[in-house]
Amino acid sequence: MKKKYEGIEDIEMHYLDEPEKHLGSLSVPIYQTSLFSRKNGEYGYRYTRISNPTIEVPEKKIAKMEKGDDALLFSSGMAAITSAIMHYVKSQSHIVYVKDVYLSTEIYISKYLNEKFGVESSFFNGSNYEEFESVLQDNTDIIYLETCVSNVFTIPHIEKICIEAKKRGAKVIVDNTYATPIFCNPLELGADIVIHSCSKYIGGHSDIIGGVLISDVKTIESIKHNERSMLGACIDPHQAWLILRSLRTLHIRMEKHMENGFVLANYLSNHPHVDEVNYPALESHPQHDYAEQIFKGYPGLFCFIPSGGIKKAKEFYNQLEYPERGPSWGGFETLTNTPGFWEGIGNGRNSDIKQGSIRISVGLEDVNTIIDDFKQAFNETYK
Ligand SMILES: *Cc1c(COP(=O)(O)O)cnc(C)c1O
């Protein structure tokens, strides 16, 4: 596959790592301090809830990778998401969001903001632009998207949506956790704020919770001194340093996730006991052509449905021995989750998740080991 992100490695490795500022230290030190003393002068930092050099370096690296002006790190992805929405929301707001959005985001928009403040919301299927147009209201002032909606893998048409939003004076927030700054840059497609959970691919080692928000200078300054400072969901310097460390290998890891994901998805696509593989990297994906336009590559995250109905799918799932199990993704480890096994799918939410769907986040292991395990699970289930 052609490499379409030249230069990003240089940002990951060297941008803003200035040893001369830190006694020659190649690695940016962890300034584990709450306060910066002003007894002997001003150094540009006062209090770690507002800013800290260890936190600023990964912020500025991610901003550059995302082609934004500046960025802010948060204690979690949800802290970045709720801060971004709080920044734009008003008491009379109507929020439009993509269907099957990250569940905590949906609950925050559709229940929390509604029950406490009367904020209204509507959702649309991410693969259906006409449905997006049909749910817009005169008071729609926030549009909340994900670059690719995990579990259903719909890809909202960010460019068209942003053009419509600008006409109406609405703001567009895009959760880009799925694609990472390596594979997609939604600010270039017209988004106002881009968000990532750093707990997934950016962190990549299944050991941290963090979030980041990227935007223009004015928006970042305002969120820094209002939502982040007042709600206080700032990040700890040590956590920020772990994100900085993870950034150095982000493109390398994403390439391997893509390579392994592609091999496993192709194996499953050609398997007689698989009904469907839902992966934007494959030509069989209904939005593959659009995906090719906006993605420079694909992470190793997709869903597949074993044949024979939900009972067989469960049996197959229980035969898999190698993958870990859990709802997260983007770590070094191969991880499975079962969105299509939930009672009534998605705990009663209005959802397009298909019955029997198993989601897999393909890790960085030897892909042949993973495939061998799938082979034995198919043999045991369909003997
Ligand atoms: C995990 C995730 C979040 C939430 O991030 P946390 O760091 O767990 O708060 C938000 N959006 C998406 C798409 C996610 O996968």
Coordinates of C-alpha atoms and ligand atoms in Angstrom, one line a residue:
M1 CA 0.0 0.0 0.0
K2 CA 1.2 3.5 -0.9
K3 CA 2.3 5.6 2.1
K4 CA 0.2 8.7 2.1
Y5 CA 1.4 10.4 5.3
E6 CA 5.0 11.5 4.6
G7 CA 6.5 13.7 7.3
I8 CA 4.4 12.5 10.1
E9 CA 7.3 10.4 11.4
D10 CA 9.4 13.5 11.8
I11 CA 6.6 15.1 14.0
E12 CA 6.4 11.9 16.1
M13 CA 10.1 11.7 16.6
H14 CA 11.5 15.2 16.9
Y15 CA 9.0 18.0 16.8
L16 CA 9.3 20.1 20.0
D17 CA 11.7 17.7 21.7
E18 CA 14.3 20.3 22.6
P19 CA 17.1 18.8 24.6
E20 CA 18.8 22.2 25.1
K21 CA 15.8 23.2 27.2
H22 CA 16.1 20.2 29.4
L23 CA 19.8 19.8 30.4
G24 CA 20.3 17.8 27.1
S25 CA 17.7 15.2 28.0
L26 CA 16.6 13.5 24.8
S27 CA 13.3 12.6 26.4
V28 CA 11.1 15.4 27.6
P29 CA 11.3 15.2 31.5
I30 CA 8.2 14.7 33.5
Y31 CA 7.5 18.0 35.3
Q32 CA 5.7 16.3 38.2
T33 CA 4.7 19.6 39.9
S34 CA 1.4 21.3 40.7
L35 CA 2.9 24.8 40.9
F36 CA 5.6 26.8 39.1
S37 CA 7.3 29.2 41.4
R38 CA 7.6 32.8 40.3
K39 CA 10.2 33.8 43.0
N40 CA 13.0 34.1 40.5
G41 CA 11.1 35.0 37.3
E42 CA 8.4 34.0 34.9
Y43 CA 8.8 30.8 32.8
G44 CA 5.4 30.9 31.2
Y45 CA 3.8 28.2 33.5
R46 CA 1.9 28.7 36.7
Y47 CA -0.3 25.8 37.7
T48 CA -0.6 22.3 36.1
R49 CA -4.4 22.4 35.8
I50 CA -3.8 25.2 33.2
S51 CA -0.5 24.2 31.6
N52 CA 2.7 22.2 32.1
P53 CA 5.6 21.6 29.7
T54 CA 5.3 17.8 29.8
I55 CA 1.7 18.2 28.8
E56 CA 2.2 20.9 26.2
V57 CA 4.7 18.8 24.0
P58 CA 2.3 16.0 23.2
E59 CA -0.5 18.5 22.8
K60 CA 1.4 20.4 20.2
K61 CA 2.6 17.2 18.4
I62 CA -0.9 15.9 18.1
A63 CA -2.1 19.3 16.9
K64 CA 0.5 19.3 14.1
M65 CA -0.3 15.7 13.2
E66 CA -4.0 16.6 13.0
K67 CA -3.2 19.7 11.0
G68 CA -4.8 21.9 13.6
D69 CA -3.5 25.1 15.4
D70 CA -3.4 23.7 18.9
A71 CA -4.6 20.9 21.2
L72 CA -5.6 20.2 24.8
L73 CA -5.1 16.9 26.6
F74 CA -7.7 15.7 29.1
S75 CA -8.0 13.0 31.8
S76 CA -10.1 10.9 29.4
G77 CA -11.7 10.8 26.0
M78 CA -15.1 11.5 27.6
A79 CA -13.7 14.6 29.3
A80 CA -12.6 15.9 25.9
I81 CA -16.0 15.0 24.4
T82 CA -18.1 16.6 27.2
S83 CA -15.9 19.7 27.3
A84 CA -16.2 20.2 23.5
I85 CA -20.0 19.8 23.7
M86 CA -20.2 22.1 26.8
H87 CA -18.2 24.7 24.8
Y88 CA -20.9 25.0 22.1
V89 CA -24.1 23.9 23.8
K90 CA -26.9 26.4 24.8
S91 CA -30.1 26.0 26.6
Q92 CA -32.1 26.0 23.4
S93 CA -29.7 23.8 21.4
H94 CA -30.6 20.9 19.2
I95 CA -27.8 18.4 18.7
V96 CA -27.6 16.0 15.7
Y97 CA -25.4 13.0 16.2
V98 CA -24.5 9.9 14.2
K99 CA -26.4 6.7 15.1
D100 CA -24.5 4.1 17.1
V101 CA -22.1 6.8 18.4
Y102 CA -20.0 5.8 21.4
L103 CA -22.5 4.8 24.0
S104 CA -21.5 7.3 26.8
T105 CA -21.5 10.1 24.3
E106 CA -25.1 9.2 23.3
I107 CA -26.3 9.0 26.9
Y108 CA -24.6 12.4 27.6
I109 CA -26.3 14.1 24.6
S110 CA -29.7 12.4 24.5
K111 CA -30.4 11.9 28.3
Y112 CA -28.1 13.9 30.5
L113 CA -28.3 17.2 28.6
N114 CA -32.0 16.7 27.9
E115 CA -33.1 15.8 31.4
K116 CA -31.1 18.6 33.1
F117 CA -31.2 21.4 30.6
G118 CA -33.9 20.5 28.0
V119 CA -31.4 20.2 25.1
E120 CA -32.9 18.3 22.3
S121 CA -31.3 15.8 19.9
S122 CA -31.8 13.6 16.9
F123 CA -29.6 11.0 15.2
F124 CA -29.1 9.8 11.7
N125 CA -27.6 6.7 10.1
G126 CA -24.0 7.7 9.3
S127 CA -24.1 6.2 5.8
N128 CA -27.2 8.1 4.8
Y129 CA -26.7 11.8 4.0
E130 CA -30.4 12.3 3.2
E131 CA -31.3 11.1 6.6
F132 CA -28.9 13.7 8.1
E133 CA -30.6 16.5 6.1
S134 CA -34.0 15.2 7.3
V135 CA -33.2 15.5 11.0
L136 CA -31.8 19.1 10.9
Q137 CA -33.9 21.8 12.7
D138 CA -33.7 25.6 12.7
N139 CA -32.1 25.4 16.2
T140 CA -29.5 22.6 15.2
D141 CA -26.3 24.2 16.4
I142 CA -24.1 21.2 17.1
I143 CA -23.4 18.2 14.8
Y144 CA -21.5 15.3 16.4
L145 CA -19.8 12.7 14.2
E146 CA -17.4 9.9 14.4
T147 CA -15.0 9.4 11.4
C148 CA -16.1 5.8 11.3
V149 CA -18.7 4.5 13.8
S150 CA -17.4 1.4 15.5
N151 CA -19.7 -1.7 15.6
V152 CA -21.6 -0.6 12.4
F153 CA -18.7 1.0 10.5
T154 CA -20.8 3.7 8.8
I155 CA -18.7 6.7 7.6
P156 CA -20.6 10.0 7.7
H157 CA -19.8 12.3 4.7
I158 CA -17.9 14.8 6.8
E159 CA -17.2 17.3 4.0
K160 CA -20.9 17.6 2.8
I161 CA -22.1 17.8 6.4
C162 CA -19.6 20.5 7.3
I163 CA -20.6 22.6 4.3
E164 CA -24.3 22.3 5.3
A165 CA -23.3 23.1 9.0
K166 CA -21.4 26.3 8.0
K167 CA -24.4 27.5 6.0
R168 CA -26.5 27.2 9.2
G169 CA -23.9 28.5 11.7
A170 CA -23.8 25.0 13.3
K171 CA -20.5 23.6 14.7
V172 CA -19.2 20.1 13.8
I173 CA -17.3 18.0 16.3
V174 CA -15.7 14.8 15.0
D175 CA -14.5 11.9 17.2
N176 CA -11.5 10.6 15.2
T177 CA -10.5 7.9 17.7
Y178 CA -11.0 5.2 15.0
A179 CA -8.7 6.6 12.3
T180 CA -6.1 8.4 14.5
P181 CA -4.3 11.4 13.0
I182 CA -2.3 9.0 10.8
F183 CA -5.2 7.9 8.7
C184 CA -7.6 10.8 8.7
N185 CA -7.6 14.6 9.4
P186 CA -11.2 15.8 9.8
L187 CA -10.1 19.4 10.3
E188 CA -9.1 19.4 6.7
L189 CA -12.6 18.2 5.8
G190 CA -14.2 21.2 7.6
A191 CA -14.6 20.0 11.2
D192 CA -14.5 22.6 14.0
I193 CA -13.2 20.4 16.7
V194 CA -11.5 16.9 16.5
I195 CA -11.4 14.6 19.5
H196 CA -9.6 11.4 20.3
S197 CA -9.7 9.0 23.1
C198 CA -6.0 8.4 23.8
S199 CA -7.1 5.3 25.6
K200 CA -7.3 3.5 22.3
Y201 CA -4.7 3.6 19.4
I202 CA -2.9 6.8 20.5
G203 CA -2.1 5.2 23.8
G204 CA -1.9 1.8 22.2
H205 CA -0.6 -0.2 25.2
S206 CA -3.8 -0.7 27.1
D207 CA -2.4 1.1 30.1
I208 CA -3.7 4.6 30.1
I209 CA -6.9 6.6 30.0
G210 CA -6.7 10.0 28.3
G211 CA -8.3 12.3 25.7
V212 CA -7.3 15.1 23.4
L213 CA -9.2 17.9 21.5
I214 CA -7.7 19.7 18.5
S215 CA -9.0 23.0 17.0
D216 CA -8.2 26.6 16.1
V217 CA -6.3 28.9 18.5
K218 CA -9.4 30.8 19.6
T219 CA -11.4 27.7 20.4
I220 CA -8.5 26.1 22.2
E221 CA -7.8 29.2 24.3
S222 CA -11.4 29.4 25.3
I223 CA -11.7 25.7 26.2
K224 CA -8.4 25.8 28.1
H225 CA -9.5 28.6 30.4
N226 CA -13.2 27.7 30.6
E227 CA -14.3 24.0 30.2
R228 CA -10.9 22.4 31.0
S229 CA -9.9 24.7 33.7
M230 CA -13.3 25.0 35.4
L231 CA -14.6 21.4 35.1
G232 CA -11.0 20.5 35.9
A233 CA -10.6 17.3 33.8
C234 CA -6.9 18.1 33.2
I235 CA -4.3 15.4 32.6
D236 CA -1.5 14.4 35.0
P237 CA 2.0 15.1 33.7
H238 CA 3.0 11.4 34.0
Q239 CA 0.0 10.3 31.9
A240 CA 0.8 13.0 29.3
W241 CA 4.4 11.7 29.1
L242 CA 3.1 8.2 28.5
I243 CA 1.0 9.6 25.6
L244 CA 4.2 11.4 24.3
R245 CA 6.0 8.1 24.5
S246 CA 3.2 6.3 22.6
L247 CA 3.1 8.9 19.8
R248 CA 6.7 7.9 18.7
T249 CA 5.4 4.6 17.5
L250 CA 1.9 5.5 16.4
H251 CA 2.4 5.3 12.6
I252 CA 4.4 2.0 13.0
R253 CA 1.8 0.5 15.1
M254 CA -1.0 1.7 12.8
E255 CA 0.8 0.1 9.8
K256 CA 1.0 -3.2 11.6
H257 CA -2.7 -3.0 12.8
M258 CA -3.6 -2.4 9.2
E259 CA -1.5 -5.2 7.8
N260 CA -2.7 -7.8 10.3
G261 CA -6.3 -6.5 10.1
F262 CA -6.3 -6.8 6.3
V263 CA -4.9 -10.4 6.4
L264 CA -7.5 -11.6 9.0
A265 CA -10.4 -9.8 7.3
N266 CA -9.5 -11.4 3.9
Y267 CA -9.2 -14.8 5.6
L268 CA -12.7 -14.3 7.1
S269 CA -14.2 -12.9 3.9
N270 CA -13.3 -16.1 2.1
H271 CA -14.4 -18.4 4.8
P272 CA -17.5 -20.6 4.1
H273 CA -18.7 -20.2 7.7
V274 CA -18.7 -16.4 7.7
D275 CA -21.8 -14.5 6.6
E276 CA -20.4 -11.0 6.6
V277 CA -17.2 -9.0 7.2
N278 CA -17.9 -5.3 7.9
Y279 CA -14.5 -3.6 7.3
P280 CA -14.2 -0.3 5.3
A281 CA -10.8 -1.5 3.9
L282 CA -12.6 -4.2 1.9
E283 CA -14.2 -3.5 -1.5
S284 CA -17.3 -5.3 -0.2
H285 CA -17.9 -2.5 2.3
P286 CA -20.9 -0.3 1.1
Q287 CA -18.9 2.9 1.6
H288 CA -15.5 1.6 0.5
D289 CA -15.2 4.2 -2.3
Y290 CA -15.8 7.1 0.1
A291 CA -13.5 5.5 2.7
E292 CA -10.7 5.5 0.0
Q293 CA -11.2 9.2 -0.4
I294 CA -10.9 10.2 3.2
F295 CA -8.7 7.5 4.8
K296 CA -5.0 7.2 4.2
G297 CA -5.1 3.7 5.8
Y298 CA -7.3 1.5 8.0
P299 CA -6.9 0.4 11.6
G300 CA -7.4 -3.3 12.4
L301 CA -10.9 -2.9 13.8
F302 CA -13.9 -4.6 12.2
C303 CA -17.0 -6.8 12.7
F304 CA -17.8 -10.2 11.3
I305 CA -20.8 -12.5 11.6
P306 CA -20.2 -16.3 11.8
S307 CA -22.8 -18.3 9.9
G308 CA -25.7 -20.3 11.3
G309 CA -27.4 -17.7 13.5
I310 CA -26.7 -16.2 16.9
K311 CA -26.4 -19.5 18.8
K312 CA -23.7 -20.7 16.4
A313 CA -22.0 -17.3 16.6
K314 CA -21.9 -17.6 20.4
E315 CA -20.5 -21.1 20.1
F316 CA -17.8 -19.9 17.8
Y317 CA -16.9 -17.0 20.0
N318 CA -16.5 -19.3 23.0
Q319 CA -14.2 -21.5 21.0
L320 CA -11.7 -18.7 20.3
E321 CA -8.8 -19.1 22.8
Y322 CA -6.3 -16.5 21.7
P323 CA -7.9 -13.1 21.8
E324 CA -8.6 -11.1 25.0
R325 CA -12.2 -10.1 25.6
G326 CA -13.6 -6.6 26.4
P327 CA -15.2 -3.5 25.0
S328 CA -12.1 -1.3 24.3
W329 CA -9.8 -1.4 21.3
G330 CA -6.6 -0.1 19.8
G331 CA -4.2 -1.9 22.2
F332 CA -1.3 -4.1 21.3
E333 CA -3.4 -7.2 22.0
T334 CA -6.0 -8.8 19.8
L335 CA -9.3 -8.1 21.5
T336 CA -12.8 -9.3 20.8
N337 CA -16.2 -7.9 21.9
T338 CA -19.7 -9.0 21.1
P339 CA -21.9 -6.0 20.3
G340 CA -24.3 -8.3 18.3
F341 CA -24.9 -10.6 21.3
W342 CA -26.4 -8.0 23.6
E343 CA -30.0 -8.5 24.8
G344 CA -32.1 -6.5 22.3
I345 CA -28.8 -5.2 20.8
G346 CA -27.2 -2.3 22.5
N347 CA -29.1 -2.5 25.8
G348 CA -32.3 -1.3 24.2
R349 CA -30.8 1.7 22.3
N350 CA -32.0 2.4 18.8
S351 CA -29.2 0.7 16.9
D352 CA -28.2 -0.8 13.5
I353 CA -25.8 -3.3 15.1
K354 CA -26.4 -6.7 13.4
Q355 CA -27.3 -9.8 15.4
G356 CA -24.4 -12.1 15.8
S357 CA -21.7 -9.4 15.1
I358 CA -18.4 -10.1 16.7
R359 CA -16.0 -7.1 16.8
I360 CA -12.3 -7.6 16.7
S361 CA -9.5 -5.2 17.3
V362 CA -6.6 -7.0 15.6
G363 CA -3.4 -6.5 17.7
L364 CA 0.3 -6.5 16.9
E365 CA 1.0 -10.2 17.3
D366 CA 2.0 -12.7 14.5
V367 CA -1.2 -12.8 12.4
N368 CA -0.7 -16.5 11.7
T369 CA -1.1 -17.3 15.4
I370 CA -4.4 -15.4 15.3
I371 CA -5.5 -17.2 12.1
D372 CA -4.5 -20.6 13.6
D373 CA -6.8 -20.0 16.5
F374 CA -9.7 -19.0 14.2
K375 CA -9.1 -22.2 12.2
Q376 CA -9.4 -24.3 15.3
A377 CA -12.5 -22.4 16.5
F378 CA -14.2 -22.9 13.1
N379 CA -13.3 -26.6 13.1
E380 CA -14.7 -27.1 16.6
T381 CA -17.9 -25.1 16.0
Y382 CA -18.8 -26.4 12.5
K383 CA -17.7 -30.1 12.8
Ligands
LIG1 C1 -13.2 4.8 24.1 C2 -13.9 5.8 23.3 C3 -14.3 7.0 23.9 C4 -14.2 7.3 25.3 O1 -12.8 7.5 25.7 P1 -12.3 7.3 27.2 O2 -10.9 7.6 27.1 O3 -12.6 5.9 27.6 O4 -13.1 8.2 28.0 C5 -14.9 7.9 23.0 N1 -15.1 7.7 21.7 C6 -14.7 6.5 21.2 C7 -15.0 6.3 19.7 C8 -14.1 5.6 21.9 O5 -13.8 4.4 21.3

